[in-house]
Structures are given as C-alpha cells and as structure tokens.
Short mmCIF file of C-alpha atoms in Angstrom, two decimals:
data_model
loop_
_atom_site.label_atom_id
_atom_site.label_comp_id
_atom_site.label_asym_id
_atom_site.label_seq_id
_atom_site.Cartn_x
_atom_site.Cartn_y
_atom_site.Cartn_z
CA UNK A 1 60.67 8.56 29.84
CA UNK A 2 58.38 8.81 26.59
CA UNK A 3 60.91 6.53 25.32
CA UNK A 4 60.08 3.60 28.44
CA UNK A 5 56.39 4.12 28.10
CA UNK A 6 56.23 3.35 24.20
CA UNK A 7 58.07 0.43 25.11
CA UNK A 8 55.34 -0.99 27.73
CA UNK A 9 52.37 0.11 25.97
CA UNK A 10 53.72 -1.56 22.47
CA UNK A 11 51.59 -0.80 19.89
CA UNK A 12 48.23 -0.97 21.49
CA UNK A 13 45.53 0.66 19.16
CA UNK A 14 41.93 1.61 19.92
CA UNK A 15 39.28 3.32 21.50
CA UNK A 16 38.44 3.77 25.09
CA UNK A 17 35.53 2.80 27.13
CA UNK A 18 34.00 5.80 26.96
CA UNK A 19 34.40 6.47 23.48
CA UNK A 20 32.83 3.54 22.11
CA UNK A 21 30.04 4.19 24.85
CA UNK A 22 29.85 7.67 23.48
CA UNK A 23 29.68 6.23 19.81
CA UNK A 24 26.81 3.81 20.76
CA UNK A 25 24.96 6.50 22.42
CA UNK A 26 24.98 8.36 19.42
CA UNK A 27 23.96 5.44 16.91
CA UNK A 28 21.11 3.95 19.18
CA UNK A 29 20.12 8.08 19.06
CA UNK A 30 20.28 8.18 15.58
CA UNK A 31 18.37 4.86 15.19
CA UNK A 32 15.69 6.35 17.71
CA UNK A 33 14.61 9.30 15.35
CA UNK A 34 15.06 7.23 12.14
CA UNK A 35 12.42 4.47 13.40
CA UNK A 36 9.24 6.43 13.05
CA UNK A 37 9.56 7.90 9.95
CA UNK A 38 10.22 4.24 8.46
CA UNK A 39 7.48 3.12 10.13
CA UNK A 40 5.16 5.91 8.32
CA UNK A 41 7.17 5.65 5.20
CA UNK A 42 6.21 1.91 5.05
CA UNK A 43 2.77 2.29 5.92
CA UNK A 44 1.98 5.24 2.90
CA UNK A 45 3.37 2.62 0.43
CA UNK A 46 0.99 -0.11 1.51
CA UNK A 47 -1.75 2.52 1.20
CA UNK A 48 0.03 3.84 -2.14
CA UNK A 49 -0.02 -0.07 -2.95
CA UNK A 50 -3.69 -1.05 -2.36
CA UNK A 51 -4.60 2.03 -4.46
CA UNK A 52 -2.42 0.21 -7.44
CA UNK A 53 -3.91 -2.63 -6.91
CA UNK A 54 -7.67 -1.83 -6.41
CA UNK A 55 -7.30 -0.11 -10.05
CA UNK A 56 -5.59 -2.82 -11.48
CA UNK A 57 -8.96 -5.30 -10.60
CA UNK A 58 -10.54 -2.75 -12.08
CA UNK A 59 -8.82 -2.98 -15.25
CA UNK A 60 -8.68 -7.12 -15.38
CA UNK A 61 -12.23 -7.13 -14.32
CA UNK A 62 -13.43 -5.34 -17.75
CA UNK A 63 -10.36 -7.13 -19.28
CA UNK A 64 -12.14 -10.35 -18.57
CA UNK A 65 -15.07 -9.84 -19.38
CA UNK A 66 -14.50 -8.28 -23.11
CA UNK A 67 -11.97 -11.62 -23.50
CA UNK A 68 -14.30 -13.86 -22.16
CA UNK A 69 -17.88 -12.53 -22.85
CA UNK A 70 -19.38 -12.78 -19.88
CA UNK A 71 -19.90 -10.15 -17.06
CA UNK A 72 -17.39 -9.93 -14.31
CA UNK A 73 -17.88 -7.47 -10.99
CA UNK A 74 -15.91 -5.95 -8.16
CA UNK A 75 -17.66 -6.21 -5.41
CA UNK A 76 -16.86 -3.85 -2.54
CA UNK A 77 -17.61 -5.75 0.75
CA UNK A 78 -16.65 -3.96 4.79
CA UNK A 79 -13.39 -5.19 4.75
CA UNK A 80 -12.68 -6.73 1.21
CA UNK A 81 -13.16 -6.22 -2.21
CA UNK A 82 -13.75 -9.17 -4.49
CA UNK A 83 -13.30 -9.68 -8.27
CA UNK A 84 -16.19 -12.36 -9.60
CA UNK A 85 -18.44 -13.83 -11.92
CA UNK A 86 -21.90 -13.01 -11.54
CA UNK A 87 -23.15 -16.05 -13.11
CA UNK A 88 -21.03 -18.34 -10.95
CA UNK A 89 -19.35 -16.38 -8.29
CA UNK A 90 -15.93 -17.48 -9.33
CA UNK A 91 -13.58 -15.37 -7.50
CA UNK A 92 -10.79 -14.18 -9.00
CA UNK A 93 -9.00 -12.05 -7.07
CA UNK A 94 -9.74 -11.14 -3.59
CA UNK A 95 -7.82 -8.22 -1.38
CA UNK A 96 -9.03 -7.13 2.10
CA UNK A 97 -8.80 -3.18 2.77
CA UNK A 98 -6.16 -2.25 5.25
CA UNK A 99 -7.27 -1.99 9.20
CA UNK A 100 -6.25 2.14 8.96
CA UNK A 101 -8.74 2.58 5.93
CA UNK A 102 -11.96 3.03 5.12
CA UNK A 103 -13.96 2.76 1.66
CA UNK A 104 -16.79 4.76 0.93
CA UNK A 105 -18.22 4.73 -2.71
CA UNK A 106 -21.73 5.02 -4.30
CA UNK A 107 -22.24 1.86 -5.94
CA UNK A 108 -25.32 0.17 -6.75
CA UNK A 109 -25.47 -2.85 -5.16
CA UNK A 110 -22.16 -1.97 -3.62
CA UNK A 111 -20.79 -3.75 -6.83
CA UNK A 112 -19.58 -2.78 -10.24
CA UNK A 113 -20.43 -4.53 -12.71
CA UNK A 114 -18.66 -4.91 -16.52
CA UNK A 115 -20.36 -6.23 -19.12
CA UNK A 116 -19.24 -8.16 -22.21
CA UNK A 117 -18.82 -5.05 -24.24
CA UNK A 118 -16.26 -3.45 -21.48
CA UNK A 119 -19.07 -1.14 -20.38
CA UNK A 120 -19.64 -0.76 -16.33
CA UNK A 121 -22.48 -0.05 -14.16
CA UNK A 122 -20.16 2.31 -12.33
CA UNK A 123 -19.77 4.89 -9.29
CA UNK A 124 -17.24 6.45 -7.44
CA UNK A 125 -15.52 4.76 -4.64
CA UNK A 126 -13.03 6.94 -2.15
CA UNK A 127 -10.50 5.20 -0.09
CA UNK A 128 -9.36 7.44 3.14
CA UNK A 129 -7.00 6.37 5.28
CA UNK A 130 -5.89 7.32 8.75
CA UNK A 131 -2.70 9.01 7.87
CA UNK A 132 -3.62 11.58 4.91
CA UNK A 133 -3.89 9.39 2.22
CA UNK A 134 -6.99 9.73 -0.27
CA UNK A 135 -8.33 7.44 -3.53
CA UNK A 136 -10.81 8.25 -5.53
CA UNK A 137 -12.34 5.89 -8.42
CA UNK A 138 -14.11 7.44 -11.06
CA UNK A 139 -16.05 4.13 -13.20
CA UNK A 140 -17.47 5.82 -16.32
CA UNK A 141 -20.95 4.38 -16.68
CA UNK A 142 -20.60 4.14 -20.40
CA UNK A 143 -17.66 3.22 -21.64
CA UNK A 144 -16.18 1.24 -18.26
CA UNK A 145 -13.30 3.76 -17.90
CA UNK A 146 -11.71 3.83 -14.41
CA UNK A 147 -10.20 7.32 -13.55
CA UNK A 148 -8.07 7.15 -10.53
CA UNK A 149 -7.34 10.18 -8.54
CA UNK A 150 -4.81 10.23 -5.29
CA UNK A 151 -4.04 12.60 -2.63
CA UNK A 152 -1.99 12.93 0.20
#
C-alpha cells in the first residue's frame, strides 16, 4: 500500500498550509518587537549626529576666522543654529535643532563669537533631548577651545 501511495503522490515536496502560516506568524512577530528598538536606535544617532555636527561649526567657525582674519559667529537661534560673518552675515553653514530637542546655553547675545586670533566670546550651551540624550559645550573664553561633553 505504501508502495501505491508513493506512486500517486510522486515526489511532491513542501510545506503545508499551516506551516508556512505558522512560519509567517512567527516572522511578522519577530518583526513586531524588532521595529521599536530601530526606531529609537535611529533616532539616538541623529541626536548622536547633531552633537558631531554642532562641534564641528564650532571648530570651522574659529577655523575661519584665524584663515581668513575676520570674525565669524555661531549663532544659536529657537530652532537653528547658524555659522556667519558678523560683518556681512554670510552664512555658512546653517542646521536646524531636531523637533525632540531643546538648546539651552548662556551666551551673550545668544551668539559666539571668534575672533581673528581663534579666541571666542564663549559660554556653555546644553542640548537635551526627549529620549536621554545630553550635550554640553564648553567655549573657553580665552583661547576659543570647544570642550564637548555627552551623556546618555
């Protein structure tokens, strides 16, 4: 009889309904709990990102103005912070803060300005953002230095 059956059934390979149902199940499960902590993996690096790149402005801004001789600030606006000329108001560089973070700092003018010689007329500027992540910039009033500090 085993004999007969192999015969009609051939050599038909594969998976039942309800196994690849059961297999789907599992991977749209899988999927489910694997979303959200993409989702907040994604949004610490663009917070990990602006903090790169609000120190790097830092560093062209008193880059420019030691190669160029002339005064360049960051200026620290609500929801952007601008690299400029005084003189002029060139901008240079412009990034806007993201919508789950706010700056505080304690800035004169809510600018910081470098000076030909690399000095700064600096402060210290915190970024917080919604989901742990803290920045702290440390402008030396002297010599211009930016000290960055980050937390989680």
């Amino acid at each position: 009889m085993s004999k007969m059956m192999r015969e009609q059934l051939g050599n038909e390979l594969g998976f039942t309904l309800m196994e690849t149902v059961f297999v789907l199940f599992l991977l749209s499960l899988f999927c489910t709990l694997a979303l959200p902590s993409f989702s907040t993996m994604s949004q610490n690096k663009i917070e990990q990102q602006f903090g790169v790149e609000v120190r790097e402005m830092f560093s062209l801004a008193r880059s420019l103005a030691v190669s160029q001789e002339k005064s360049w600030r960051v200026l620290v606006l609500p929801d952007k912070i601008q690299l400029q000329q005084p003189e002029s108001n060139v901008l240079r560089k412009e990034l806007a803060i993201p919508t789950q973070c706010k700056f505080t700092h304690h800035l004169p003018k809510n600018e910081v300005t470098f000076r030909q010689t690399g000095q700064a007329v600096g402060g210290t500027l915190t970024l917080t953002c919604k989901r742990g992540y803290q920045a702290v910039w440390k402008v030396q009033v002297g010599s211009g230095r930016v000290i960055m500090e980050e937390h989680r």
